[in-house]
Short mmCIF file of C-alpha atoms in Angstrom, two decimals:
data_model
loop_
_atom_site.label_atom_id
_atom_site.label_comp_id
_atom_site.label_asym_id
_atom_site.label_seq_id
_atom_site.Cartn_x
_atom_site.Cartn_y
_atom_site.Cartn_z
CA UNK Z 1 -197.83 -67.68 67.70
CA UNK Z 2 -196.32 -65.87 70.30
CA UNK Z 3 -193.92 -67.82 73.03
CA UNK Z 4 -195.17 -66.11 76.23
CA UNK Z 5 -193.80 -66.69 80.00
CA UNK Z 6 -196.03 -66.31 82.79
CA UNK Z 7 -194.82 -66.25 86.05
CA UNK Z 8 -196.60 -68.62 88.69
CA UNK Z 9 -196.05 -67.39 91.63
CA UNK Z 10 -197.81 -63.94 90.68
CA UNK Z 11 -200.74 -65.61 89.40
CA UNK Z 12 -200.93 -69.04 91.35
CA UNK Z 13 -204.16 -70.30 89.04
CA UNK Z 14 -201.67 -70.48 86.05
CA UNK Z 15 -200.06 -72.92 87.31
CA UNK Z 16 -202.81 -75.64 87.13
CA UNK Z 17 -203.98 -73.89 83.50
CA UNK Z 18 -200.64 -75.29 81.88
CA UNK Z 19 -201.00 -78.49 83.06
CA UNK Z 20 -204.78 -78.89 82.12
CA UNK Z 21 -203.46 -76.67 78.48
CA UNK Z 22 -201.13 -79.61 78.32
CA UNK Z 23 -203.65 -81.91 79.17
CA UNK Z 24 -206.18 -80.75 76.48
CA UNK Z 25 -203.77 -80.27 74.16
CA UNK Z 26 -201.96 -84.08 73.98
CA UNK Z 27 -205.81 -85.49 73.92
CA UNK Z 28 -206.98 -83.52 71.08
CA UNK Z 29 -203.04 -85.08 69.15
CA UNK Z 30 -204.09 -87.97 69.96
CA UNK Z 31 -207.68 -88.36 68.66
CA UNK Z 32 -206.30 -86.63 65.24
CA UNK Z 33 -203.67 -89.25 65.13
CA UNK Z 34 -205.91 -92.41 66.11
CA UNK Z 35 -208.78 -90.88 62.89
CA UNK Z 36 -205.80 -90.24 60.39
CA UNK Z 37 -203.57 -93.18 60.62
CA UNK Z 38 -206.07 -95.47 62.47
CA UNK Z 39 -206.35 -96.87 65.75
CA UNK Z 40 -202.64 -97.52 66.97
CA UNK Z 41 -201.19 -98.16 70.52
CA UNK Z 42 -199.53 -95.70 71.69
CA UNK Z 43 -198.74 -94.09 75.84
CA UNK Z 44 -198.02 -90.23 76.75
CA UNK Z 45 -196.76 -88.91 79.87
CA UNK Z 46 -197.10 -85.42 80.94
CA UNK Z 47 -196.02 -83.25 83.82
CA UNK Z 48 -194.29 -80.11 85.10
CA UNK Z 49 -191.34 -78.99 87.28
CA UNK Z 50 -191.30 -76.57 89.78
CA UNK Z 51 -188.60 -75.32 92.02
CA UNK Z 52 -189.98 -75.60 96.37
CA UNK Z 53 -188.16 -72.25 97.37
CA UNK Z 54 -189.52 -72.79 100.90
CA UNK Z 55 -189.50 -76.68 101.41
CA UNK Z 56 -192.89 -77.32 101.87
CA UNK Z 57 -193.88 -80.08 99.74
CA UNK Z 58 -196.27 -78.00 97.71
CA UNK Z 59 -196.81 -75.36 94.92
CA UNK Z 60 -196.82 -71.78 96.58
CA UNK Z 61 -196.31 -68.18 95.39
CA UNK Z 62 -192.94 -68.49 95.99
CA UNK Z 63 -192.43 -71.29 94.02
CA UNK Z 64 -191.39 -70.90 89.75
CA UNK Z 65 -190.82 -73.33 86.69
CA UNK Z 66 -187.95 -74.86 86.54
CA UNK Z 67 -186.77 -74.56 82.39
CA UNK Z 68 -183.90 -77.36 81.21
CA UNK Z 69 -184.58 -80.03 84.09
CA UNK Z 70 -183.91 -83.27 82.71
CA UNK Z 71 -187.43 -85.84 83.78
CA UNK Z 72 -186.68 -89.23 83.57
CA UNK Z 73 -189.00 -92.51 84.26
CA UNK Z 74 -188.43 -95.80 85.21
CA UNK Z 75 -190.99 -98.72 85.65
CA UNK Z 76 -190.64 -102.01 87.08
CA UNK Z 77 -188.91 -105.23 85.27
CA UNK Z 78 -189.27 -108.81 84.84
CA UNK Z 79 -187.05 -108.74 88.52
CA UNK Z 80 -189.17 -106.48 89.92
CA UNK Z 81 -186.07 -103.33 89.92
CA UNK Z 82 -186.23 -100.25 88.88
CA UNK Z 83 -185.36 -99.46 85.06
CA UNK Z 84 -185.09 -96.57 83.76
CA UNK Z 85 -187.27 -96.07 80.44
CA UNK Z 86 -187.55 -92.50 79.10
CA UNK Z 87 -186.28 -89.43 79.52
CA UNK Z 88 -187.46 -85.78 78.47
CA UNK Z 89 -186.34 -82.13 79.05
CA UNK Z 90 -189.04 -79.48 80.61
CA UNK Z 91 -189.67 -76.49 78.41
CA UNK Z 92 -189.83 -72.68 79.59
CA UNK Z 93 -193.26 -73.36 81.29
CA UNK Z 94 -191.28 -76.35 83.34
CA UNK Z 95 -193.46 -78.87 81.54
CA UNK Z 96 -192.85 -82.22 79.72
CA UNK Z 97 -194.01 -84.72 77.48
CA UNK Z 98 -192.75 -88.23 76.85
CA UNK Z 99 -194.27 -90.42 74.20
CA UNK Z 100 -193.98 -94.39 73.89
CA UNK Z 101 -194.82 -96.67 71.15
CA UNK Z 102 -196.83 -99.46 71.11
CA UNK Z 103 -199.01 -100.84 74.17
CA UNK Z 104 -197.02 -100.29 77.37
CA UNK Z 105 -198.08 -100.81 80.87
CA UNK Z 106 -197.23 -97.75 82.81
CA UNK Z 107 -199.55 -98.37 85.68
CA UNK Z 108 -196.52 -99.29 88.16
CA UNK Z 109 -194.05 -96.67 86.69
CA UNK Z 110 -193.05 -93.39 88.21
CA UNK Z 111 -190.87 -89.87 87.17
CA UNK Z 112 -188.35 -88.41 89.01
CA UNK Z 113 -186.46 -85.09 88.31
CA UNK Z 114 -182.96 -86.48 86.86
CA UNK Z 115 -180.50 -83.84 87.31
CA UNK Z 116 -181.54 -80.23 88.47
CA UNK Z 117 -179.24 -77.99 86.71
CA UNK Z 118 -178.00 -75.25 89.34
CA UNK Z 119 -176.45 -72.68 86.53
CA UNK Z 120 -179.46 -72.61 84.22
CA UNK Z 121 -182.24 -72.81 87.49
CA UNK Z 122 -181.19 -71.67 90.42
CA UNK Z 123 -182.91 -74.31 92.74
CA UNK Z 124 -179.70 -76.17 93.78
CA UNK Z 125 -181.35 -79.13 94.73
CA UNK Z 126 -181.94 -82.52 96.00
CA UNK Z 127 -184.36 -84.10 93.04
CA UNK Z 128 -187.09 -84.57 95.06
CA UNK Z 129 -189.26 -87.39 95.65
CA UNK Z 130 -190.82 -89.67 92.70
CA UNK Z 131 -194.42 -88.91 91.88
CA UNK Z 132 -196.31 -92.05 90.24
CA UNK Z 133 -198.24 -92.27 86.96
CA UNK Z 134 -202.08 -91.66 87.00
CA UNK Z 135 -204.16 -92.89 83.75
CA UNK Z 136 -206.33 -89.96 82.87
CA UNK Z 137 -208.28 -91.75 79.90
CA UNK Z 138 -208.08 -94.93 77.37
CA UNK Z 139 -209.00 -93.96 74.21
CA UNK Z 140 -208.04 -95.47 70.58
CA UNK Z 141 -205.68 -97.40 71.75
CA UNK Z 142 -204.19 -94.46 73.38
CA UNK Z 143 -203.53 -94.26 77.07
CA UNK Z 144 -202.88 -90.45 78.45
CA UNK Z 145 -201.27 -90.67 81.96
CA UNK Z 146 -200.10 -87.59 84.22
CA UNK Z 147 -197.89 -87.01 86.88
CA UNK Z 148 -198.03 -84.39 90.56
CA UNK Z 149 -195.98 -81.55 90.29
CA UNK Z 150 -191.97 -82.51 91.06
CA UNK Z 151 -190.64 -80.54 93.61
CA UNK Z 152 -187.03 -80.39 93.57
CA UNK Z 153 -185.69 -77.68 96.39
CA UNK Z 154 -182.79 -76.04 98.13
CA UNK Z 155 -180.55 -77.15 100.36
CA UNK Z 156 -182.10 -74.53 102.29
CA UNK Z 157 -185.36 -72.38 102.73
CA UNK Z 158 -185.26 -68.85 101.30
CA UNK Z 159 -185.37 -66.32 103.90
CA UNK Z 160 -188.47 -64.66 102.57
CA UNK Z 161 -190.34 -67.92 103.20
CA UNK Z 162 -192.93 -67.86 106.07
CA UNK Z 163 -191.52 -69.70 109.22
CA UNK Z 164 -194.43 -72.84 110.46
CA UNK Z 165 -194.89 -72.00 113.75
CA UNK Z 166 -195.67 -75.26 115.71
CA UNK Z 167 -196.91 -75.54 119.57
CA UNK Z 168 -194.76 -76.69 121.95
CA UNK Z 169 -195.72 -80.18 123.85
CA UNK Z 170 -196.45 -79.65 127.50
CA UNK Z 171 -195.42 -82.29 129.59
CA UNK Z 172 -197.82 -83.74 131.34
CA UNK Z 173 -198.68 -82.92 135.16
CA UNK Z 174 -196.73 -84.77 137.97
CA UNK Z 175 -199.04 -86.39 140.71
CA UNK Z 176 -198.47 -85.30 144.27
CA UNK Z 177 -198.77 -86.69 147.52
CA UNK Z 178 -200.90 -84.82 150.17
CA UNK Z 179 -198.67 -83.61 152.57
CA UNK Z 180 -199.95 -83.36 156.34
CA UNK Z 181 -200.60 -79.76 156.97
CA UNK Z 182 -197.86 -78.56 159.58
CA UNK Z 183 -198.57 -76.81 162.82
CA UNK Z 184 -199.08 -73.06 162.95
CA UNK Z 185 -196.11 -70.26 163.01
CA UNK Z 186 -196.47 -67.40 165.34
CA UNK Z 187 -196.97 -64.54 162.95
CA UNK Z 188 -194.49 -62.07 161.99
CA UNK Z 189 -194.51 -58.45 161.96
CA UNK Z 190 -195.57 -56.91 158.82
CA UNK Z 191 -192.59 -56.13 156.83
CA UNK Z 192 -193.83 -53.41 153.35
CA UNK Z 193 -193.21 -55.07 150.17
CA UNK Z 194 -191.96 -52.72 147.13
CA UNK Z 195 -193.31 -53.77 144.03
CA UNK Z 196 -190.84 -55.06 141.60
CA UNK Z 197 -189.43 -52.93 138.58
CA UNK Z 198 -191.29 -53.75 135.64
CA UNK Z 199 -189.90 -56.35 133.47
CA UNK Z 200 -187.88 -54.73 129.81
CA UNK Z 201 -189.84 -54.50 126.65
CA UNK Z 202 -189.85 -57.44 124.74
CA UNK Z 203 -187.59 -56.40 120.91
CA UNK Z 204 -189.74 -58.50 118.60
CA UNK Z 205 -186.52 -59.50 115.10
CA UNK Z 206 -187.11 -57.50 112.26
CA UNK Z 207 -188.95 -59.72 109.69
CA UNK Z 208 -186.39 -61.27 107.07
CA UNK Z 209 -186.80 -58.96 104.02
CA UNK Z 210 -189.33 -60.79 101.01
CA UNK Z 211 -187.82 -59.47 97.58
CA UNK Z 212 -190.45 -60.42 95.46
CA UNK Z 213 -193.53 -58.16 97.27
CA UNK Z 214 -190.78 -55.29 97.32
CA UNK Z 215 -191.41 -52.34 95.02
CA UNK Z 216 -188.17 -52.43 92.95
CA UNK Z 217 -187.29 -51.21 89.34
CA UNK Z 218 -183.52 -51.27 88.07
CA UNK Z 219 -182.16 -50.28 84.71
CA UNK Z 220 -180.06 -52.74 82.43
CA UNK Z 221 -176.95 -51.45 83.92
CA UNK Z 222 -177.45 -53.16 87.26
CA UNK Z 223 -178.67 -56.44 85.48
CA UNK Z 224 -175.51 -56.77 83.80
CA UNK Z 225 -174.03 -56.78 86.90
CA UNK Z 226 -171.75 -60.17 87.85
CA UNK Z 227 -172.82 -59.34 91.52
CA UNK Z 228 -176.56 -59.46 90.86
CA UNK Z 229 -176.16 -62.51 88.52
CA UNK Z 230 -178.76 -64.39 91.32
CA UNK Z 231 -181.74 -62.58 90.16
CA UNK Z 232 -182.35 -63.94 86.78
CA UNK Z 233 -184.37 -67.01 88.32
CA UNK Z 234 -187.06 -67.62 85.72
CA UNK Z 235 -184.84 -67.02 82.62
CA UNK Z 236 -181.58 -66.83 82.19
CA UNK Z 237 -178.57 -65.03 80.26
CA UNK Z 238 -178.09 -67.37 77.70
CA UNK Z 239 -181.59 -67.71 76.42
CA UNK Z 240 -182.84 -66.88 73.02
CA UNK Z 241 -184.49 -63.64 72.04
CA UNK Z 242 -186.50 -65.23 69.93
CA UNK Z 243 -187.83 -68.27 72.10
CA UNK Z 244 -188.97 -65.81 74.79
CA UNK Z 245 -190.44 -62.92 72.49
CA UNK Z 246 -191.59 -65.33 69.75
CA UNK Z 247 -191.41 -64.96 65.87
CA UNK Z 248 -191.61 -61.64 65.19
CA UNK Z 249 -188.64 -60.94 67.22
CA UNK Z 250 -186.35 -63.63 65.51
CA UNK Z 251 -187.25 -62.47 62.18
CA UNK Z 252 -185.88 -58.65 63.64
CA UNK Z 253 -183.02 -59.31 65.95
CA UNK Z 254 -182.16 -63.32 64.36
CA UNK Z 255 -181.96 -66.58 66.07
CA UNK Z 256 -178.54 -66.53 67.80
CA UNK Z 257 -179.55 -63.32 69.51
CA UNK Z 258 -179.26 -64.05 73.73
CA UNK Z 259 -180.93 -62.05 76.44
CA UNK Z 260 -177.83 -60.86 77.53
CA UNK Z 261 -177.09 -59.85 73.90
CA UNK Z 262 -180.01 -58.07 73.97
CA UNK Z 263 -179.11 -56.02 77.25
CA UNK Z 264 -176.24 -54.26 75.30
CA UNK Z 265 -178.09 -52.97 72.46
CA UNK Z 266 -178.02 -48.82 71.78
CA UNK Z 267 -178.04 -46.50 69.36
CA UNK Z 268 -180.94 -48.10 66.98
CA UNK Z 269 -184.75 -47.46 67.97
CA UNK Z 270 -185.27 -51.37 67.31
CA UNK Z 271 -182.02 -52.16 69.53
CA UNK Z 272 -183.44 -49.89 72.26
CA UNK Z 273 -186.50 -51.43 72.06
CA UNK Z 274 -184.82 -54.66 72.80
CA UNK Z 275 -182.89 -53.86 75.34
CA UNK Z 276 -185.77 -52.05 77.71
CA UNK Z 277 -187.72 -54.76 76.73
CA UNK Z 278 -185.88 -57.52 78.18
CA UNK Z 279 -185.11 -55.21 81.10
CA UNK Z 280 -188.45 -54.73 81.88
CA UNK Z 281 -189.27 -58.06 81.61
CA UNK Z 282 -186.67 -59.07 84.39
CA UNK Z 283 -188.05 -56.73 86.05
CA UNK Z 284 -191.73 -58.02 86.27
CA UNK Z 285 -190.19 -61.42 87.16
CA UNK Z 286 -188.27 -59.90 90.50
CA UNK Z 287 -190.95 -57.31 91.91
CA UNK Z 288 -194.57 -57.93 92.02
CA UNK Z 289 -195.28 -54.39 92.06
CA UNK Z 290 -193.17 -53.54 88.63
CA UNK Z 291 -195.88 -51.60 86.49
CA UNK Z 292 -195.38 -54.37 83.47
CA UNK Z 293 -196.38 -58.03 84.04
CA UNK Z 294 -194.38 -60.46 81.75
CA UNK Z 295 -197.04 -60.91 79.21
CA UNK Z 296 -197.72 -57.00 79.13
CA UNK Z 297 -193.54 -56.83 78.23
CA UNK Z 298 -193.87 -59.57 75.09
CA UNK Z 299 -197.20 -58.53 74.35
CA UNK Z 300 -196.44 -54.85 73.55
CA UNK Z 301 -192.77 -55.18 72.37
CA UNK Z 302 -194.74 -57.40 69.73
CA UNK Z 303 -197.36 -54.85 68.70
CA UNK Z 304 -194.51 -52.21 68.47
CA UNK Z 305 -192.58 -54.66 65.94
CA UNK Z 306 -195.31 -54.35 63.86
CA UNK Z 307 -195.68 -50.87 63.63
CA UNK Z 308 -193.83 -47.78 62.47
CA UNK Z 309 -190.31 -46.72 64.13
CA UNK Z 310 -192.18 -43.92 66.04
CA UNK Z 311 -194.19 -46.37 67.93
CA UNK Z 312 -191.06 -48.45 68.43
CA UNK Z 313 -189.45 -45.62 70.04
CA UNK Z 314 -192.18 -44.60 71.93
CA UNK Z 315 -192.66 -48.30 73.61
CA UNK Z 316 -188.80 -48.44 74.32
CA UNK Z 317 -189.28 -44.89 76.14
CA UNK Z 318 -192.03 -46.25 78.19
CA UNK Z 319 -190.42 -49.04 79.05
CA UNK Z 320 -187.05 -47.22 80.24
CA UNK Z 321 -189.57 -45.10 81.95
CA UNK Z 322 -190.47 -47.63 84.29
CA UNK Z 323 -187.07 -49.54 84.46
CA UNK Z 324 -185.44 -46.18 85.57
CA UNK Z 325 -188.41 -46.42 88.84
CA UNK Z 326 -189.14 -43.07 90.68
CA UNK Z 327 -188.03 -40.75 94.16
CA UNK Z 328 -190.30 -43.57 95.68
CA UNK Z 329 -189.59 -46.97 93.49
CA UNK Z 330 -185.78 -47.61 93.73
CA UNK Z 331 -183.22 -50.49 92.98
CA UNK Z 332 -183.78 -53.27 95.63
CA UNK Z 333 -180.83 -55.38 94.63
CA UNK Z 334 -178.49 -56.82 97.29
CA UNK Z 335 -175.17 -58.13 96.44
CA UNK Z 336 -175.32 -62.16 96.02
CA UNK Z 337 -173.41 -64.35 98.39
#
């Protein structure tokens, strides 16, 4: 089975397919579980994490899964305070699981992002606020609850975020007393009135710059990079080869091999391969125009591991082809602050 990242914000529907994949997928454990070993109680919790780029208290296209985020809950005790009793670690789709024994009430419980982890996330965040439990079904003995979306975010919008624009409050109109209309003035002689200059054009700002909708392609070089270091968002450096591109590609390259380890590879068709691959897929997670979504990347670096070196080659030429852009597709990258 292949480990495949999908990126949220270019396809917004995914986002509510993982959870309902999650969903499906903890109901169908639990019904083998309750027909094997018989009916037992049992509670799980599931959820996912998402980082709120643009503060808005909701799921956007700006808006990615947060990988590594420690989840905790915490339900009420005998003194009516807070305690905390679980706590589980979102995978590389930013969801979680938790799993408790037995039959306990988790009607008045909530979960609350622990600790977002600025190095391995990039959403430097407050945690957000607590989203309560909601019992999906009762089955078995088996309860299945799930949580909202938790929204940790920034200190600070991102400037490609759309600004709310809200109306001003007029105040509201003053009352006047009628004055008593005053007696007449002997008129004046006529005096020409030049019409005043026109008033300057109004300079609209330029609009703040929105990476992501940019058409952008740049080569492993620049990805390597320390001062670009702020673009790997959805994965980072130290991730596995073989958790992102799945079995075939640990078997090939081993488990120990890193993304960034990847990036350096030359001089072998298979280590080319690699490296473009992984190139490309940073790519498709920074511009939405990038000719390779991030299931197209795993998807063919795959098939080529399974065929001969000459198709190996070829994929890794194709996809330096489109790392390497065009006269028109060029290297958006700004320096990070």
């Amino acid at each position: 089975m292949l480990v495949v990242l999908f990126y949220t914000t270019r396809m917004p529907s995914i986002m509510a397919s993982i959870d309902s994949w999650v969903l499906l997928i903890a109901i169908a454990i639990a019904i083998v579980a309750a027909t094997i070993n018989g009916v037992q109680g049992g509670a799980v919790v599931t959820g996912s994490v998402f980082c709120d780029q643009c503060k808005d208290g909701s799921i956007s296209l700006f808006d990615y899964p947060l990988y590594g985020v420690k989840v905790g809950m915490a339900c009420p005790g005998s003194d009516g305070q807070m305690t905390m009793v679980g706590e589980e670690t979102t995978n590389v789709f930013g969801g979680y699981m938790m799993r408790f024994d037995g039959n306990p009430n988790l009607s008045s419980c909530n979960a609350q992002v622990l600790a977002p982890d600025q190095a391995s996330t990039g959403c430097t965040a407050v945690a957000g606020p607590a989203k309560s439990l909601r019992l999906m079904f009762s089955m078995f003995g088996m309860e299945m609850y799930s949580v909202d979306a938790l929204l940790p975010q920034p200190v600070q919008p991102m400037s490609f975020c759309p600004r709310s624009s809200s109306t001003p409050t007029l105040p509201p109109p003053l009352a006047f007393t009628p004055v008593p209309p005053l007696p007449p003035v002997p008129m004046a002689p006529v005096v020409p009135v030049l019409a005043p200059p026109p008033p300057p054009a109004l300079k609209l700002p330029p609009l703040p710059p929105m990476p992501f909708f940019e058409a952008s392609a740049c080569s492993y070089r620049y990805w390597m990079m320390p001062e670009f270091r702020c673009y790997w968002k959805v994965v980072n450096p130290d991730m596995k080869v073989a958790l992102i591109f799945g079995p075939l590609a640990a078997r090939k390259y081993g488990t120990d091999m890193t993304l960034w380890g990847g990036l350096q590879g030359r001089g072998d068709p298979y280590r080319t391969l690699l490296r473009e691959g992984t190139t490309a897929l940073l790519n498709s997670y920074n511009s939405f125009q990038f000719p390779y979504t991030a299931f197209s990347v795993v998807e063919r670096l795959n098939t080529a591991l399974l065929g001969s070196p000459r198709t190996v080659l070829f994929t890794a030429l194709r996809f330096r082809r489109a790392n390497s852009g065009s006269p028109q597709v060029t290297c958006k990258f700004r320096a990070c602050t």
